[in-house]
């Protein structure tokens, strides 16, 4: 490698080291063995494998490799911003602007061509306007739902989340994957039936 | 979904839940902030992002999407077998047979078409005979080397690993990526110069 090549590689390595911090960003979701909270790096891995295995359920034909790449980078902004629980309404105020600045900083560590590409891919994920981003978003909602169902509703109960809010927050699964939304609705009904998820807020609570 | 479709999806979901256990399989490598050991799920995520960012350094033209898929599933056998430190010679005896059985069991949870495909992809990774698997293997060796260098040689020192063994165990990086092997050799020399990695075993030790 000559000096220019080495400088390019050094920037890429800096980015690779920087994103290691995503392994320390904790989500509200528990692992299915309930041993601890999940981190955003291993969550991203899980989604990427799910994209491979569940691609056939996308609402329309998708470029699977593009979905995989999208879910691999979709949470990298959390290195700067942390994970905000989707039911945390106050925490979600101003989130878009904070995450946008984080995307510029973190992907900006890369050579310009790659920074531009990955920032665009992250923005596409956030906008949910393409078939790939809708399917990626469906996976990103389906996975914590699955973890909640396999942990007897642990995260829902810890935060007093009820079925009406779970349905409202997850209904866009249907835009990316009607089949996964059909399954998700069965899972939510089953969690309510088992007493792992309260059907609605208690009156006067 | 009809009954057959639902049964197929149920098998895929069982697989997705099963591989959640990879998040609890610990490697010898520390996170770069030294806060804890890395797990194999987040390691797989890191390699997948590296495949995207470093693809240009593959020895020959590769199918990047295929490399990404390969590194996403390369460690799933560890759900049954655990991670064996590459410098643990006793632990590596019989490893291939144990991992092969694990691949059959875990990928076998999937519908047959997907099980066949992912077992073949895992075997390709293990055999290191194709450009994609050589590049994937290069990433799988380069990443822990990078973590060791960014943690002042913590895992090397904990296990008394010396530079001669690091060079021997990592030299196949060159088959997948001459550029990454060039950088790796610089990093190893630098770690020795800084006293983070002993150059060779102490005489009479």
mmCIF file of N, CA and C in Angstrom, chain A residues 1 5-6 8-9 12-17 19-20 22-24 31-33 35-36 38-39 41-42 44-46 48-50 52-54 56-57 65 68-69 72 76 110 114 143 146-147 150 179-180 182-183 186, chain B residues 1 5-6 8-9 12-17 19-20 22-24 31-33 35-36 38-39 41-42 44-46 48-50 52-54 56-57 65 68-69 72 76 110 114 143 146-147 150 179-180 182-183 186:
data_model
loop_
_atom_site.group_PDB
_atom_site.id
_atom_site.type_symbol
_atom_site.label_atom_id
_atom_site.label_comp_id
_atom_site.label_asym_id
_atom_site.label_seq_id
_atom_site.Cartn_x
_atom_site.Cartn_y
_atom_site.Cartn_z
ATOM 1 N N UNK A 1 0.824 -1.207 0.000
ATOM 2 C CA UNK A 1 0.000 0.000 0.000
ATOM 3 C C UNK A 1 0.859 1.257 0.000
ATOM 4 N N UNK A 5 -3.346 5.063 -0.047
ATOM 5 C CA UNK A 5 -4.129 3.853 0.243
ATOM 6 C C UNK A 5 -4.143 3.580 1.739
ATOM 7 N N UNK A 6 -2.980 3.764 2.360
ATOM 8 C CA UNK A 6 -2.892 3.485 3.784
ATOM 9 C C UNK A 6 -3.766 4.454 4.581
ATOM 10 N N UNK A 8 -6.512 5.892 3.555
ATOM 11 C CA UNK A 8 -7.922 5.476 3.381
ATOM 12 C C UNK A 8 -8.246 4.312 4.323
ATOM 13 N N UNK A 9 -7.383 3.313 4.343
ATOM 14 C CA UNK A 9 -7.615 2.156 5.209
ATOM 15 C C UNK A 9 -7.627 2.568 6.683
ATOM 16 N N UNK A 12 -10.968 3.857 7.610
ATOM 17 C CA UNK A 12 -11.941 2.757 7.713
ATOM 18 C C UNK A 12 -11.760 2.009 9.034
ATOM 19 N N UNK A 13 -10.500 1.828 9.430
ATOM 20 C CA UNK A 13 -10.234 1.132 10.697
ATOM 21 C C UNK A 13 -10.706 1.994 11.883
ATOM 22 N N UNK A 14 -10.524 3.289 11.788
ATOM 23 C CA UNK A 14 -11.024 4.170 12.860
ATOM 24 C C UNK A 14 -12.537 4.017 13.032
ATOM 25 N N UNK A 15 -13.247 3.938 11.911
ATOM 26 C CA UNK A 15 -14.695 3.742 11.958
ATOM 27 C C UNK A 15 -15.030 2.400 12.612
ATOM 28 N N UNK A 16 -14.302 1.368 12.225
ATOM 29 C CA UNK A 16 -14.557 0.025 12.759
ATOM 30 C C UNK A 16 -14.340 -0.003 14.276
ATOM 31 N N UNK A 17 -13.319 0.700 14.732
ATOM 32 C CA UNK A 17 -13.075 0.765 16.179
ATOM 33 C C UNK A 17 -14.172 1.595 16.862
ATOM 34 N N UNK A 19 -17.326 2.051 16.079
ATOM 35 C CA UNK A 19 -18.635 1.389 16.205
ATOM 36 C C UNK A 19 -18.605 0.233 17.200
ATOM 37 N N UNK A 20 -17.430 -0.152 17.662
ATOM 38 C CA UNK A 20 -17.361 -1.175 18.724
ATOM 39 C C UNK A 20 -18.187 -0.734 19.928
ATOM 40 N N UNK A 22 -21.072 0.348 20.031
ATOM 41 C CA UNK A 22 -22.493 -0.035 19.959
ATOM 42 C C UNK A 22 -22.776 -1.274 20.824
ATOM 43 N N UNK A 23 -21.722 -2.039 21.109
ATOM 44 C CA UNK A 23 -21.875 -3.242 21.946
ATOM 45 C C UNK A 23 -22.177 -2.892 23.404
ATOM 46 N N UNK A 24 -21.970 -1.636 23.765
ATOM 47 C CA UNK A 24 -22.240 -1.220 25.147
ATOM 48 C C UNK A 24 -23.531 -0.396 25.259
ATOM 49 N N UNK A 31 -32.624 -10.545 26.707
ATOM 50 C CA UNK A 31 -32.347 -11.770 25.954
ATOM 51 C C UNK A 31 -33.448 -12.774 26.297
ATOM 52 N N UNK A 32 -33.648 -13.756 25.440
ATOM 53 C CA UNK A 32 -34.753 -14.703 25.679
ATOM 54 C C UNK A 32 -34.514 -15.558 26.921
ATOM 55 N N UNK A 33 -33.248 -15.667 27.387
ATOM 56 C CA UNK A 33 -33.004 -16.404 28.642
ATOM 57 C C UNK A 33 -33.127 -15.483 29.863
ATOM 58 N N UNK A 35 -31.294 -13.300 31.028
ATOM 59 C CA UNK A 35 -30.075 -13.101 31.821
ATOM 60 C C UNK A 35 -29.639 -11.633 31.879
ATOM 61 N N UNK A 36 -30.004 -10.873 30.863
ATOM 62 C CA UNK A 36 -29.594 -9.462 30.838
ATOM 63 C C UNK A 36 -30.316 -8.739 29.713
ATOM 64 N N UNK A 38 -30.482 -6.693 26.181
ATOM 65 C CA UNK A 38 -29.805 -6.858 24.894
ATOM 66 C C UNK A 38 -29.063 -5.575 24.528
ATOM 67 N N UNK A 39 -27.925 -5.706 23.818
ATOM 68 C CA UNK A 39 -27.275 -4.491 23.329
ATOM 69 C C UNK A 39 -27.573 -4.314 21.825
ATOM 70 N N UNK A 41 -25.684 -3.845 19.225
ATOM 71 C CA UNK A 41 -24.856 -4.522 18.216
ATOM 72 C C UNK A 41 -25.378 -5.936 17.972
ATOM 73 N N UNK A 42 -25.630 -6.663 19.042
ATOM 74 C CA UNK A 42 -26.122 -8.038 18.869
ATOM 75 C C UNK A 42 -27.560 -8.042 18.339
ATOM 76 N N UNK A 44 -28.603 -5.880 16.153
ATOM 77 C CA UNK A 44 -28.422 -5.646 14.716
ATOM 78 C C UNK A 44 -28.039 -6.936 14.002
ATOM 79 N N UNK A 45 -27.190 -7.741 14.652
ATOM 80 C CA UNK A 45 -26.843 -9.055 14.085
ATOM 81 C C UNK A 45 -28.098 -9.916 13.942
ATOM 82 N N UNK A 46 -28.916 -9.922 14.980
ATOM 83 C CA UNK A 46 -30.123 -10.751 14.965
ATOM 84 C C UNK A 46 -31.028 -10.340 13.798
ATOM 85 N N UNK A 48 -30.149 -8.914 11.039
ATOM 86 C CA UNK A 48 -29.528 -9.247 9.747
ATOM 87 C C UNK A 48 -29.762 -10.715 9.400
ATOM 88 N N UNK A 49 -29.645 -11.600 10.396
ATOM 89 C CA UNK A 49 -29.937 -13.020 10.133
ATOM 90 C C UNK A 49 -31.424 -13.181 9.810
ATOM 91 N N UNK A 50 -32.274 -12.460 10.517
ATOM 92 C CA UNK A 50 -33.715 -12.518 10.244
ATOM 93 C C UNK A 50 -34.027 -12.049 8.826
ATOM 94 N N UNK A 52 -32.217 -12.426 6.235
ATOM 95 C CA UNK A 52 -31.877 -13.540 5.347
ATOM 96 C C UNK A 52 -32.954 -14.620 5.403
ATOM 97 N N UNK A 53 -33.363 -14.982 6.615
ATOM 98 C CA UNK A 53 -34.252 -16.131 6.813
ATOM 99 C C UNK A 53 -35.715 -15.808 6.474
ATOM 100 N N UNK A 54 -36.113 -14.560 6.680
ATOM 101 C CA UNK A 54 -37.529 -14.199 6.525
ATOM 102 C C UNK A 54 -37.829 -13.378 5.272
ATOM 103 N N UNK A 56 -38.629 -13.981 2.362
ATOM 104 C CA UNK A 56 -39.794 -14.390 1.558
ATOM 105 C C UNK A 56 -41.098 -13.745 2.014
ATOM 106 N N UNK A 57 -41.113 -13.186 3.214
ATOM 107 C CA UNK A 57 -42.352 -12.581 3.737
ATOM 108 C C UNK A 57 -42.453 -11.071 3.493
ATOM 109 N N UNK A 65 -29.939 -8.237 0.094
ATOM 110 C CA UNK A 65 -28.600 -7.783 0.507
ATOM 111 C C UNK A 65 -28.652 -6.332 0.999
ATOM 112 N N UNK A 68 -30.134 -6.318 4.476
ATOM 113 C CA UNK A 68 -29.125 -6.778 5.441
ATOM 114 C C UNK A 68 -28.177 -5.626 5.791
ATOM 115 N N UNK A 69 -27.692 -4.952 4.768
ATOM 116 C CA UNK A 69 -26.765 -3.833 4.970
ATOM 117 C C UNK A 69 -27.433 -2.723 5.800
ATOM 118 N N UNK A 72 -27.742 -3.709 9.426
ATOM 119 C CA UNK A 72 -26.409 -3.730 10.061
ATOM 120 C C UNK A 72 -26.004 -2.345 10.563
ATOM 121 N N UNK A 76 -26.320 2.425 14.385
ATOM 122 C CA UNK A 76 -24.970 2.940 14.677
ATOM 123 C C UNK A 76 -25.016 4.344 15.284
ATOM 124 N N UNK A 110 -15.533 7.667 7.903
ATOM 125 C CA UNK A 110 -15.152 6.881 6.721
ATOM 126 C C UNK A 110 -14.703 7.789 5.575
ATOM 127 N N UNK A 114 -17.846 6.305 1.019
ATOM 128 C CA UNK A 114 -18.555 5.359 1.890
ATOM 129 C C UNK A 114 -19.444 6.088 2.892
ATOM 130 N N UNK A 143 -38.723 -8.238 16.107
ATOM 131 C CA UNK A 143 -37.739 -8.926 16.967
ATOM 132 C C UNK A 143 -37.950 -8.630 18.451
ATOM 133 N N UNK A 146 -41.001 -10.455 19.662
ATOM 134 C CA UNK A 146 -40.702 -11.874 19.865
ATOM 135 C C UNK A 146 -39.993 -12.087 21.207
ATOM 136 N N UNK A 147 -39.013 -11.231 21.503
ATOM 137 C CA UNK A 147 -38.302 -11.357 22.788
ATOM 138 C C UNK A 147 -39.255 -11.134 23.964
ATOM 139 N N UNK A 150 -41.281 -14.217 24.461
ATOM 140 C CA UNK A 150 -40.516 -15.347 24.994
ATOM 141 C C UNK A 150 -39.978 -15.094 26.399
ATOM 142 N N UNK A 179 -47.415 -10.943 6.416
ATOM 143 C CA UNK A 179 -47.362 -12.234 7.122
ATOM 144 C C UNK A 179 -46.809 -12.060 8.536
ATOM 145 N N UNK A 180 -45.759 -11.266 8.686
ATOM 146 C CA UNK A 180 -45.201 -11.067 10.032
ATOM 147 C C UNK A 180 -46.179 -10.300 10.918
ATOM 148 N N UNK A 182 -49.436 -10.520 10.674
ATOM 149 C CA UNK A 182 -50.457 -11.518 11.039
ATOM 150 C C UNK A 182 -49.963 -12.343 12.234
ATOM 151 N N UNK A 183 -48.712 -12.794 12.153
ATOM 152 C CA UNK A 183 -48.147 -13.559 13.262
ATOM 153 C C UNK A 183 -48.026 -12.695 14.524
ATOM 154 N N UNK A 186 -51.249 -12.432 16.374
ATOM 155 C CA UNK A 186 -51.529 -13.665 17.131
ATOM 156 C C UNK A 186 -50.699 -13.694 18.409
ATOM 157 N N UNK B 1 -52.215 -16.411 6.086
ATOM 158 C CA UNK B 1 -51.387 -17.618 5.934
ATOM 159 C C UNK B 1 -52.234 -18.864 6.160
ATOM 160 N N UNK B 5 -48.084 -22.682 5.377
ATOM 161 C CA UNK B 5 -47.271 -21.464 5.434
ATOM 162 C C UNK B 5 -46.940 -21.109 6.883
ATOM 163 N N UNK B 6 -47.934 -21.287 7.737
ATOM 164 C CA UNK B 6 -47.724 -20.940 9.130
ATOM 165 C C UNK B 6 -46.702 -21.878 9.781
ATOM 166 N N UNK B 8 -44.230 -23.370 8.259
ATOM 167 C CA UNK B 8 -42.901 -22.970 7.767
ATOM 168 C C UNK B 8 -42.380 -21.766 8.573
ATOM 169 N N UNK B 9 -43.228 -20.771 8.727
ATOM 170 C CA UNK B 9 -42.823 -19.575 9.479
ATOM 171 C C UNK B 9 -42.507 -19.928 10.939
ATOM 172 N N UNK B 12 -39.030 -21.203 11.180
ATOM 173 C CA UNK B 12 -38.062 -20.110 11.032
ATOM 174 C C UNK B 12 -37.960 -19.301 12.328
ATOM 175 N N UNK B 13 -39.103 -19.094 12.970
ATOM 176 C CA UNK B 13 -39.095 -18.344 14.232
ATOM 177 C C UNK B 13 -38.379 -19.152 15.324
ATOM 178 N N UNK B 14 -38.572 -20.471 15.339
ATOM 179 C CA UNK B 14 -37.843 -21.304 16.308
ATOM 180 C C UNK B 14 -36.329 -21.142 16.139
ATOM 181 N N UNK B 15 -35.883 -21.121 14.902
ATOM 182 C CA UNK B 15 -34.446 -20.922 14.625
ATOM 183 C C UNK B 15 -33.998 -19.557 15.134
ATOM 184 N N UNK B 16 -34.797 -18.542 14.860
ATOM 185 C CA UNK B 16 -34.438 -17.175 15.273
ATOM 186 C C UNK B 16 -34.328 -17.080 16.793
ATOM 187 N N UNK B 17 -35.223 -17.763 17.493
ATOM 188 C CA UNK B 17 -35.155 -17.768 18.960
ATOM 189 C C UNK B 17 -33.932 -18.566 19.430
ATOM 190 N N UNK B 19 -31.013 -19.073 18.009
ATOM 191 C CA UNK B 19 -29.711 -18.415 17.830
ATOM 192 C C UNK B 19 -29.531 -17.213 18.755
ATOM 193 N N UNK B 20 -30.587 -16.812 19.445
ATOM 194 C CA UNK B 20 -30.433 -15.745 20.440
ATOM 195 C C UNK B 20 -29.356 -16.118 21.459
ATOM 196 N N UNK B 22 -26.517 -17.216 20.995
ATOM 197 C CA UNK B 22 -25.148 -16.837 20.600
ATOM 198 C C UNK B 22 -24.689 -15.568 21.327
ATOM 199 N N UNK B 23 -25.674 -14.795 21.808
ATOM 200 C CA UNK B 23 -25.348 -13.554 22.536
ATOM 201 C C UNK B 23 -24.740 -13.847 23.909
ATOM 202 N N UNK B 24 -24.847 -15.090 24.353
ATOM 203 C CA UNK B 24 -24.296 -15.450 25.671
ATOM 204 C C UNK B 24 -23.001 -16.268 25.547
ATOM 205 N N UNK B 31 -13.859 -6.099 24.574
ATOM 206 C CA UNK B 31 -14.297 -4.899 23.844
ATOM 207 C C UNK B 31 -13.159 -3.887 23.910
ATOM 208 N N UNK B 32 -13.153 -2.947 22.975
ATOM 209 C CA UNK B 32 -12.031 -1.998 22.947
ATOM 210 C C UNK B 32 -12.000 -1.091 24.175
ATOM 211 N N UNK B 33 -13.134 -0.964 24.899
ATOM 212 C CA UNK B 33 -13.102 -0.170 26.137
ATOM 213 C C UNK B 33 -12.716 -1.049 27.339
ATOM 214 N N UNK B 35 -14.262 -3.156 28.962
ATOM 215 C CA UNK B 35 -15.275 -3.322 30.010
ATOM 216 C C UNK B 35 -15.677 -4.777 30.224
ATOM 217 N N UNK B 36 -15.542 -5.598 29.177
ATOM 218 C CA UNK B 36 -15.955 -7.008 29.306
ATOM 219 C C UNK B 36 -15.483 -7.769 28.082
ATOM 220 N N UNK B 38 -16.052 -9.954 24.672
ATOM 221 C CA UNK B 38 -16.984 -9.841 23.553
ATOM 222 C C UNK B 38 -17.791 -11.138 23.412
ATOM 223 N N UNK B 39 -19.043 -11.050 22.980
ATOM 224 C CA UNK B 39 -19.787 -12.275 22.675
ATOM 225 C C UNK B 39 -19.804 -12.511 21.157
ATOM 226 N N UNK B 41 -22.214 -13.094 19.025
ATOM 227 C CA UNK B 41 -23.244 -12.455 18.198
ATOM 228 C C UNK B 41 -22.792 -11.048 17.784
ATOM 229 N N UNK B 42 -22.321 -10.279 18.751
ATOM 230 C CA UNK B 42 -21.881 -8.910 18.429
ATOM 231 C C UNK B 42 -20.597 -8.931 17.597
ATOM 232 N N UNK B 44 -20.031 -11.188 15.329
ATOM 233 C CA UNK B 44 -20.518 -11.487 13.972
ATOM 234 C C UNK B 44 -21.055 -10.226 13.302
ATOM 235 N N UNK B 45 -21.733 -9.395 14.093
ATOM 236 C CA UNK B 45 -22.203 -8.106 13.564
ATOM 237 C C UNK B 45 -21.017 -7.249 13.116
ATOM 238 N N UNK B 46 -19.988 -7.203 13.953
ATOM 239 C CA UNK B 46 -18.822 -6.374 13.650
ATOM 240 C C UNK B 46 -18.174 -6.836 12.333
ATOM 241 N N UNK B 48 -19.622 -8.391 9.878
ATOM 242 C CA UNK B 48 -20.509 -8.105 8.746
ATOM 243 C C UNK B 48 -20.358 -6.648 8.293
ATOM 244 N N UNK B 49 -20.261 -5.731 9.251
ATOM 245 C CA UNK B 49 -20.039 -4.330 8.875
ATOM 246 C C UNK B 49 -18.655 -4.178 8.236
ATOM 247 N N UNK B 50 -17.672 -4.879 8.780
ATOM 248 C CA UNK B 50 -16.321 -4.837 8.196
ATOM 249 C C UNK B 50 -16.312 -5.366 6.763
ATOM 250 N N UNK B 52 -18.640 -5.087 4.598
ATOM 251 C CA UNK B 52 -19.171 -4.013 3.763
ATOM 252 C C UNK B 52 -18.110 -2.926 3.544
ATOM 253 N N UNK B 53 -17.454 -2.526 4.627
ATOM 254 C CA UNK B 53 -16.549 -1.375 4.578
ATOM 255 C C UNK B 53 -15.182 -1.719 3.954
ATOM 256 N N UNK B 54 -14.748 -2.959 4.112
ATOM 257 C CA UNK B 54 -13.395 -3.330 3.678
ATOM 258 C C UNK B 54 -13.365 -4.210 2.423
ATOM 259 N N UNK B 56 -13.217 -3.726 -0.608
ATOM 260 C CA UNK B 56 -12.262 -3.358 -1.666
ATOM 261 C C UNK B 56 -10.878 -3.981 -1.470
ATOM 262 N N UNK B 57 -10.603 -4.505 -0.282
ATOM 263 C CA UNK B 57 -9.278 -5.083 -0.009
ATOM 264 C C UNK B 57 -9.224 -6.587 -0.199
ATOM 265 N N UNK B 65 -22.149 -9.534 -0.733
ATOM 266 C CA UNK B 65 -23.370 -9.965 -0.022
ATOM 267 C C UNK B 65 -23.206 -11.390 0.513
ATOM 268 N N UNK B 68 -21.014 -11.255 3.590
ATOM 269 C CA UNK B 68 -21.799 -10.761 4.729
ATOM 270 C C UNK B 68 -22.642 -11.882 5.318
ATOM 271 N N UNK B 69 -23.341 -12.610 4.456
ATOM 272 C CA UNK B 69 -24.190 -13.717 4.899
ATOM 273 C C UNK B 69 -23.346 -14.783 5.610
ATOM 274 N N UNK B 72 -22.295 -13.638 9.044
ATOM 275 C CA UNK B 72 -23.457 -13.591 9.950
ATOM 276 C C UNK B 72 -23.738 -14.953 10.578
ATOM 277 N N UNK B 76 -22.588 -19.556 14.454
ATOM 278 C CA UNK B 76 -23.847 -20.053 15.046
ATOM 279 C C UNK B 76 -23.661 -21.430 15.695
ATOM 280 N N UNK B 110 -34.482 -25.017 10.657
ATOM 281 C CA UNK B 110 -35.100 -24.276 9.546
ATOM 282 C C UNK B 110 -35.777 -25.237 8.568
ATOM 283 N N UNK B 114 -33.711 -23.947 3.381
ATOM 284 C CA UNK B 114 -32.831 -22.973 4.035
ATOM 285 C C UNK B 114 -31.744 -23.670 4.850
ATOM 286 N N UNK B 143 -10.176 -8.888 13.030
ATOM 287 C CA UNK B 143 -10.950 -8.169 14.044
ATOM 288 C C UNK B 143 -10.413 -8.395 15.458
ATOM 289 N N UNK B 146 -7.188 -6.538 15.919
ATOM 290 C CA UNK B 146 -7.443 -5.112 16.113
ATOM 291 C C UNK B 146 -7.855 -4.832 17.564
ATOM 292 N N UNK B 147 -8.732 -5.666 18.101
ATOM 293 C CA UNK B 147 -9.154 -5.478 19.501
ATOM 294 C C UNK B 147 -7.978 -5.656 20.455
ATOM 295 N N UNK B 150 -5.911 -2.578 20.380
ATOM 296 C CA UNK B 150 -6.540 -1.410 21.011
ATOM 297 C C UNK B 150 -6.760 -1.595 22.509
ATOM 298 N N UNK B 179 -3.742 -6.638 1.588
ATOM 299 C CA UNK B 179 -3.652 -5.315 2.229
ATOM 300 C C UNK B 179 -3.882 -5.425 3.735
ATOM 301 N N UNK B 180 -4.881 -6.210 4.147
ATOM 302 C CA UNK B 180 -5.138 -6.344 5.593
ATOM 303 C C UNK B 180 -3.988 -7.079 6.278
ATOM 304 N N UNK B 182 -0.868 -6.882 5.329
ATOM 305 C CA UNK B 182 0.203 -5.879 5.426
ATOM 306 C C UNK B 182 -0.025 -4.999 6.660
ATOM 307 N N UNK B 183 -1.269 -4.556 6.838
ATOM 308 C CA UNK B 183 -1.585 -3.734 8.011
ATOM 309 C C UNK B 183 -1.435 -4.552 9.302
ATOM 310 N N UNK B 186 2.105 -4.756 10.419
ATOM 311 C CA UNK B 186 2.537 -3.489 11.042
ATOM 312 C C UNK B 186 2.012 -3.402 12.471
#
